[in-house]
Coordinates of C-alpha atoms in Angstrom, one line a residue:
M1 CA -10.8 -30.1 -20.6
E2 CA -8.1 -28.5 -18.5
T3 CA -9.1 -25.8 -16.0
I4 CA -7.2 -23.1 -17.9
D5 CA -9.1 -23.9 -21.2
F6 CA -12.3 -23.8 -19.3
L7 CA -11.4 -20.4 -17.9
R8 CA -10.4 -19.1 -21.3
D9 CA -13.8 -20.2 -22.7
M10 CA -15.7 -18.5 -19.9
V11 CA -13.8 -15.2 -20.4
K12 CA -14.6 -15.3 -24.2
K13 CA -18.3 -15.9 -23.5
H14 CA -18.5 -13.2 -20.9
P15 CA -15.8 -10.6 -21.8
N16 CA -17.4 -7.7 -19.8
D17 CA -18.4 -9.5 -16.7
Y18 CA -16.4 -8.1 -13.9
D19 CA -17.7 -10.6 -11.3
L20 CA -16.6 -13.4 -13.6
G21 CA -13.1 -12.0 -13.8
E22 CA -12.9 -11.8 -10.0
A23 CA -14.2 -15.4 -9.7
I24 CA -11.5 -16.6 -12.0
R25 CA -8.8 -14.7 -10.1
S26 CA -10.1 -16.2 -6.9
Y27 CA -10.0 -19.7 -8.4
V28 CA -6.5 -19.3 -9.6
V29 CA -5.2 -18.0 -6.3
N30 CA -7.2 -20.2 -4.0
Y31 CA -8.6 -23.3 -5.7
K32 CA -6.3 -24.5 -8.4
N33 CA -5.1 -28.1 -8.4
E34 CA -1.7 -28.4 -6.8
D35 CA -0.3 -30.0 -10.0
E36 CA -1.6 -27.2 -12.2
D37 CA 1.0 -24.4 -12.7
V38 CA -0.9 -21.2 -13.7
T39 CA 2.2 -19.0 -13.1
T40 CA 3.0 -17.1 -16.3
E41 CA 5.2 -14.2 -17.1
N42 CA 2.1 -12.0 -16.8
N43 CA 1.4 -12.7 -13.2
I44 CA 4.9 -12.1 -11.9
I45 CA 5.2 -8.5 -10.7
K46 CA 7.4 -6.2 -12.6
E47 CA 7.9 -2.4 -12.7
D48 CA 4.6 -1.5 -14.5
S49 CA 2.4 -4.2 -13.1
T50 CA -1.0 -3.4 -11.5
V51 CA -1.1 -5.3 -8.3
S52 CA -3.7 -6.0 -5.6
V53 CA -2.1 -6.8 -2.3
H54 CA -3.3 -7.3 1.2
Y55 CA -0.8 -5.9 3.8
T56 CA -0.3 -5.3 7.5
G57 CA 2.2 -2.6 8.3
K58 CA 3.9 -2.7 11.7
L59 CA 6.6 -0.8 13.5
T60 CA 9.6 -2.7 14.9
N61 CA 7.9 -3.0 18.2
D62 CA 5.1 -5.0 16.4
E63 CA 2.6 -2.1 16.8
V64 CA 0.2 -2.2 13.8
F65 CA -0.1 1.2 12.1
D66 CA -2.2 0.1 9.0
S67 CA -3.8 -3.0 7.5
S68 CA -6.0 -4.0 4.7
T69 CA -7.1 -7.2 6.5
G70 CA -10.8 -7.5 6.6
G71 CA -11.2 -4.9 3.8
E72 CA -10.3 -4.4 0.2
P73 CA -6.7 -5.0 -0.9
L74 CA -4.6 -2.1 -2.0
T75 CA -4.6 -1.9 -5.8
V76 CA -1.8 0.1 -7.3
T77 CA 0.3 0.3 -10.5
L78 CA 4.0 0.1 -9.8
G79 CA 6.2 2.8 -11.2
E80 CA 3.7 5.6 -10.6
G81 CA 5.3 6.8 -7.4
S82 CA 2.3 6.1 -5.1
L83 CA 4.2 3.6 -2.9
I84 CA 7.1 4.1 -0.6
P85 CA 10.3 2.9 -2.4
G86 CA 11.0 -0.2 -0.2
F87 CA 7.4 -1.4 -0.5
E88 CA 7.4 -1.2 -4.3
K89 CA 10.9 -2.8 -4.6
A90 CA 9.8 -5.7 -2.4
L91 CA 6.7 -6.4 -4.6
Q92 CA 8.8 -6.8 -7.8
G93 CA 9.4 -10.5 -8.6
M94 CA 6.6 -11.7 -6.3
K95 CA 3.8 -13.6 -8.0
Q96 CA 0.1 -14.0 -7.5
G97 CA -0.8 -15.9 -4.3
E98 CA 2.7 -15.4 -2.7
K99 CA 3.0 -14.2 0.9
K100 CA 6.1 -12.8 2.6
T101 CA 7.2 -10.4 5.3
I102 CA 9.5 -7.5 4.4
N103 CA 11.6 -5.1 6.5
I104 CA 11.9 -1.6 5.1
P105 CA 14.6 0.8 6.6
C106 CA 13.4 4.4 7.2
N107 CA 15.4 5.7 4.2
E108 CA 13.3 3.5 1.9
A109 CA 10.1 4.4 3.7
Y110 CA 9.2 7.9 4.8
G111 CA 12.8 9.1 5.4
D112 CA 14.5 10.5 8.5
I113 CA 13.0 13.2 10.7
T114 CA 14.0 16.5 9.2
K115 CA 14.3 19.5 11.7
D116 CA 13.5 21.8 8.7
N117 CA 10.0 20.4 8.8
Y118 CA 9.4 22.0 12.3
Q119 CA 7.7 25.4 12.3
E120 CA 7.1 27.5 15.4
V121 CA 3.9 29.6 15.2
D122 CA 2.2 32.0 17.5
K123 CA -0.6 30.4 19.6
Q124 CA -3.2 32.9 18.0
Y125 CA -3.1 30.8 14.8
V126 CA -4.1 27.5 16.4
P127 CA -7.2 26.4 18.4
E128 CA -7.1 27.3 22.1
T129 CA -7.5 23.6 23.1
I130 CA -4.4 22.5 21.2
Q131 CA -2.5 19.4 22.6
V132 CA 0.7 17.7 21.8
G133 CA 0.2 14.9 19.2
Q134 CA -2.9 16.6 17.7
M135 CA -3.1 16.7 13.9
L136 CA -4.0 20.0 12.2
E137 CA -4.3 21.2 8.6
A138 CA -1.9 24.0 7.7
K139 CA -2.1 26.1 4.6
N140 CA 0.9 27.5 2.8
E141 CA 1.9 28.6 -0.7
M142 CA 2.0 24.9 -1.8
G143 CA -1.5 24.1 -0.5
V144 CA -2.9 22.3 2.5
M145 CA -0.8 19.9 4.5
N146 CA -1.2 17.9 7.7
V147 CA 1.0 18.8 10.6
R148 CA 1.3 17.3 14.1
V149 CA 1.6 19.4 17.2
K150 CA 5.1 18.6 18.6
E151 CA 5.3 21.0 21.5
V152 CA 3.1 23.6 23.2
K153 CA 5.0 26.5 24.7
E154 CA 3.6 29.6 26.6
N155 CA 3.1 31.8 23.6
T156 CA 4.0 29.5 20.6
V157 CA 3.4 26.0 19.3
I158 CA 5.9 23.9 17.4
L159 CA 4.3 22.1 14.4
D160 CA 5.9 19.1 12.8
A161 CA 5.3 18.6 9.0
N162 CA 7.3 15.3 8.9
H163 CA 5.3 12.3 7.9
P164 CA 4.1 10.5 11.1
L165 CA 6.2 7.5 10.2
A166 CA 9.4 9.4 9.4
G167 CA 12.4 8.0 11.2
E168 CA 10.7 4.6 11.6
D169 CA 11.9 1.3 10.1
L170 CA 8.8 -0.6 8.9
I171 CA 7.7 -4.2 8.6
F172 CA 5.0 -5.4 6.2
D173 CA 3.3 -8.7 5.9
L174 CA 2.3 -9.0 2.2
E175 CA -0.1 -11.3 0.3
I176 CA -0.4 -10.8 -3.5
V177 CA -4.1 -11.1 -4.4
S178 CA -3.8 -10.5 -8.1
V179 CA -1.5 -9.1 -10.8
G180 CA -3.5 -7.0 -13.2
D181 CA -2.2 -8.5 -16.4
C182 CA -2.5 -12.2 -15.4
F183 CA -5.5 -12.9 -17.6
R184 CA -4.3 -11.0 -20.7
G185 CA -3.6 -14.3 -22.5
L186 CA -7.0 -15.8 -21.7
I187 CA -9.1 -13.6 -24.0

């Protein structure tokens, strides 16, 4: 019996077993025979795919700013707007088990630094121990947002509402763990 037939039988016998599904995904990614091709149209990432991906995000000076290594992969559905555009675009066309490094210019990441996102406020509205670089929560008519202290003056403080990675080109090391629809044809 071919491996894929065995997996299909196991999924039919245990359709609600989440751990079994994860075990099958793990097998397909890590332990398939080299001569078995389990790539299908369903496990190539496209615009509406649900993807689990391990990533390490770095600045151009190789400083790591975020990583899923040692933890759970990021699981997201493409096309929902939850990823920066360059990251989502780079995932499309990749397949389960694939690894690659991508470079994302700031205009496809968090954008340029916008001076309109600076706000000068009186010191009475911030904690007395305020320091440059400190993160604060600010409330406005749109709700709560995170701001960073850009400058502390004698009577005022300049707050920066730009994303902390605005103006930065980013590098991501990617590893596709699974593509959500890759087992649709097995059941």
